[in-house]
Amino acid sequence: MIDRRIYLRVPTAVSVSIGGQDFDGTVTFITADLSAGGFFVESDLWFDVGTSVSVRIDDAEGLSSELNGTVAWVERGGEDRTPGMGIAFADIGSLDRHALAALVAGASDSAISGQ
C-alpha cells in the first residue's frame, strides 16, 4: 500500500470528541496517531466513509481546537490489523494548521525522548 500522506504523522494519545449531522451527540476517542492533516482512532465504532464530522481536540495544556473533518477510511480489523477509522481534516485555516503542527511537533519530541 502506498502512503500518500503529506504531513508528518506521529503516534500520540490525544483526546478527540467527534460529532456529526448524521448522529446525535458526540463520541470521545483517544488518537493512536495525529498529523496536521488528520488522525487515526482505534475503535470498534465506525462512521461511514465520507461522513462529515466536527472534531474537538483537547491538548495536554487544556487548550482545544474545533475543526471540521471527513471520515477518510475505516479499518474493520483482522489479522494483524487494528480496527478504527482515519479522519481527514477539512477546510482548515492557517492558524488551526499551525496549532496542529505545533501539537504534532510536541508529540514527536515526546515520542523521540521517550516521555
Short mmCIF file of the C-alpha atoms (twelve columns), coordinates in Angstrom:
data_MODEL
# 
_entry.id   MODEL 
# 
loop_
_atom_site.group_PDB 
_atom_site.id 
_atom_site.type_symbol 
_atom_site.label_atom_id 
_atom_site.label_alt_id 
_atom_site.label_comp_id 
_atom_site.label_asym_id 
_atom_site.label_seq_id 
_atom_site.Cartn_x 
_atom_site.Cartn_y 
_atom_site.Cartn_z 
_atom_site.pdbx_PDB_model_num 
ATOM 1   C CA . MET A 1   0.000   0.000   0.000  1 
ATOM 2   C CA . ILE A 2   1.348   3.432   -0.946 1 
ATOM 3   C CA . ASP A 3   1.433   6.041   1.817  1 
ATOM 4   C CA . ARG A 4   0.057   9.268   0.304  1 
ATOM 5   C CA . ARG A 5   0.245   11.377  3.434  1 
ATOM 6   C CA . ILE A 6   1.831   14.799  3.087  1 
ATOM 7   C CA . TYR A 7   2.043   15.621  6.816  1 
ATOM 8   C CA . LEU A 8   4.242   14.053  9.482  1 
ATOM 9   C CA . ARG A 9   2.136   11.542  11.429 1 
ATOM 10  C CA . VAL A 10  3.268   10.661  14.942 1 
ATOM 11  C CA . PRO A 11  1.965   8.145   17.467 1 
ATOM 12  C CA . THR A 12  0.280   10.128  20.214 1 
ATOM 13  C CA . ALA A 13  -2.676  9.815   22.560 1 
ATOM 14  C CA . VAL A 14  -4.828  12.947  22.391 1 
ATOM 15  C CA . SER A 15  -8.485  13.216  23.382 1 
ATOM 16  C CA . VAL A 16  -10.790 13.951  20.437 1 
ATOM 17  C CA . SER A 17  -14.563 14.349  20.519 1 
ATOM 18  C CA . ILE A 18  -16.366 13.639  17.262 1 
ATOM 19  C CA . GLY A 19  -19.881 14.749  16.368 1 
ATOM 20  C CA . GLY A 20  -21.836 14.974  13.154 1 
ATOM 21  C CA . GLN A 21  -25.098 15.785  11.456 1 
ATOM 22  C CA . ASP A 22  -25.788 12.101  10.794 1 
ATOM 23  C CA . PHE A 23  -25.904 11.188  14.500 1 
ATOM 24  C CA . ASP A 24  -26.841 12.760  17.837 1 
ATOM 25  C CA . GLY A 25  -24.283 13.818  20.422 1 
ATOM 26  C CA . THR A 26  -20.543 13.318  20.392 1 
ATOM 27  C CA . VAL A 27  -18.254 10.371  20.963 1 
ATOM 28  C CA . THR A 28  -14.862 10.773  22.637 1 
ATOM 29  C CA . PHE A 29  -11.888 8.796   21.379 1 
ATOM 30  C CA . ILE A 30  -8.146  8.738   22.039 1 
ATOM 31  C CA . THR A 31  -5.959  9.093   18.963 1 
ATOM 32  C CA . ALA A 32  -3.447  6.428   18.022 1 
ATOM 33  C CA . ASP A 33  -1.643  8.923   15.810 1 
ATOM 34  C CA . LEU A 34  -2.011  12.521  14.720 1 
ATOM 35  C CA . SER A 35  -0.838  14.802  11.928 1 
ATOM 36  C CA . ALA A 36  -1.665  18.290  10.700 1 
ATOM 37  C CA . GLY A 37  -3.839  16.550  8.090  1 
ATOM 38  C CA . GLY A 38  -5.809  14.134  10.282 1 
ATOM 39  C CA . PHE A 39  -5.684  11.314  12.803 1 
ATOM 40  C CA . PHE A 40  -6.484  7.653   13.436 1 
ATOM 41  C CA . VAL A 41  -8.520  6.336   16.364 1 
ATOM 42  C CA . GLU A 42  -8.553  2.691   17.380 1 
ATOM 43  C CA . SER A 43  -12.179 1.705   17.839 1 
ATOM 44  C CA . ASP A 44  -14.833 -0.899  17.112 1 
ATOM 45  C CA . LEU A 45  -17.226 2.003   16.463 1 
ATOM 46  C CA . TRP A 46  -17.013 3.410   12.941 1 
ATOM 47  C CA . PHE A 47  -18.775 6.042   10.912 1 
ATOM 48  C CA . ASP A 48  -19.302 5.604   7.175  1 
ATOM 49  C CA . VAL A 49  -16.501 6.719   4.870  1 
ATOM 50  C CA . GLY A 50  -17.322 10.202  3.590  1 
ATOM 51  C CA . THR A 51  -19.263 11.205  6.719  1 
ATOM 52  C CA . SER A 52  -18.687 14.860  7.635  1 
ATOM 53  C CA . VAL A 53  -17.775 15.281  11.294 1 
ATOM 54  C CA . SER A 54  -16.976 18.033  13.739 1 
ATOM 55  C CA . VAL A 55  -13.858 17.410  15.793 1 
ATOM 56  C CA . ARG A 56  -12.747 18.875  19.103 1 
ATOM 57  C CA . ILE A 57  -9.131  18.196  20.035 1 
ATOM 58  C CA . ASP A 58  -8.006  18.746  23.619 1 
ATOM 59  C CA . ASP A 59  -4.273  19.009  24.223 1 
ATOM 60  C CA . ALA A 60  -2.269  18.381  27.390 1 
ATOM 61  C CA . GLU A 61  -2.257  22.092  28.313 1 
ATOM 62  C CA . GLY A 62  -6.054  22.203  28.352 1 
ATOM 63  C CA . LEU A 63  -6.376  24.052  25.047 1 
ATOM 64  C CA . SER A 64  -8.880  22.846  22.499 1 
ATOM 65  C CA . SER A 65  -9.408  23.273  18.777 1 
ATOM 66  C CA . GLU A 66  -12.694 22.793  16.966 1 
ATOM 67  C CA . LEU A 67  -12.294 21.604  13.377 1 
ATOM 68  C CA . ASN A 68  -14.246 20.001  10.563 1 
ATOM 69  C CA . GLY A 69  -13.289 16.654  9.113  1 
ATOM 70  C CA . THR A 70  -14.343 13.724  6.989  1 
ATOM 71  C CA . VAL A 71  -14.104 10.006  7.673  1 
ATOM 72  C CA . ALA A 72  -11.409 9.116   5.136  1 
ATOM 73  C CA . TRP A 73  -11.169 5.374   5.740  1 
ATOM 74  C CA . VAL A 74  -12.275 2.605   8.056  1 
ATOM 75  C CA . GLU A 75  -10.255 -0.418  9.156  1 
ATOM 76  C CA . ARG A 76  -12.522 -3.198  10.370 1 
ATOM 77  C CA . GLY A 77  -9.640  -5.147  11.859 1 
ATOM 78  C CA . GLY A 78  -8.494  -8.670  11.235 1 
ATOM 79  C CA . GLU A 79  -5.213  -10.448 11.062 1 
ATOM 80  C CA . ASP A 80  -2.536  -8.005  12.241 1 
ATOM 81  C CA . ARG A 81  -4.914  -5.061  11.647 1 
ATOM 82  C CA . THR A 82  -6.211  -2.748  14.375 1 
ATOM 83  C CA . PRO A 83  -9.848  -1.689  13.935 1 
ATOM 84  C CA . GLY A 84  -10.552 2.025   13.776 1 
ATOM 85  C CA . MET A 85  -11.043 4.943   11.451 1 
ATOM 86  C CA . GLY A 86  -8.993  7.678   9.857  1 
ATOM 87  C CA . ILE A 87  -10.302 11.233  9.946  1 
ATOM 88  C CA . ALA A 88  -9.006  13.836  7.476  1 
ATOM 89  C CA . PHE A 89  -9.302  17.478  8.488  1 
ATOM 90  C CA . ALA A 90  -11.285 19.670  6.081  1 
ATOM 91  C CA . ASP A 91  -11.320 23.418  5.495  1 
ATOM 92  C CA . ILE A 92  -8.574  24.220  7.981  1 
ATOM 93  C CA . GLY A 93  -7.323  27.777  8.209  1 
ATOM 94  C CA . SER A 94  -3.660  28.625  8.552  1 
ATOM 95  C CA . LEU A 95  -3.935  29.329  12.308 1 
ATOM 96  C CA . ASP A 96  -5.514  25.944  13.019 1 
ATOM 97  C CA . ARG A 97  -2.992  24.209  10.746 1 
ATOM 98  C CA . HIS A 98  -0.175  25.963  12.651 1 
ATOM 99  C CA . ALA A 99  -1.653  24.909  16.017 1 
ATOM 100 C CA . LEU A 100 -1.956  21.310  14.809 1 
ATOM 101 C CA . ALA A 101 1.601   21.339  13.501 1 
ATOM 102 C CA . ALA A 102 2.810   22.560  16.918 1 
ATOM 103 C CA . LEU A 103 0.805   19.823  18.670 1 
ATOM 104 C CA . VAL A 104 2.269   17.188  16.351 1 
ATOM 105 C CA . ALA A 105 5.797   18.579  16.809 1 
ATOM 106 C CA . GLY A 106 5.370   18.410  20.592 1 
ATOM 107 C CA . ALA A 107 4.101   14.840  20.344 1 
ATOM 108 C CA . SER A 108 7.004   13.936  18.075 1 
ATOM 109 C CA . ASP A 109 9.511   15.431  20.534 1 
ATOM 110 C CA . SER A 110 7.905   13.416  23.365 1 
ATOM 111 C CA . ALA A 111 7.997   10.217  21.313 1 
ATOM 112 C CA . ILE A 112 11.689  10.730  20.498 1 
ATOM 113 C CA . SER A 113 12.653  11.482  24.105 1 
ATOM 114 C CA . GLY A 114 10.534  8.595   25.414 1 
ATOM 115 C CA . GLN A 115 8.317   10.731  27.645 1 
# 
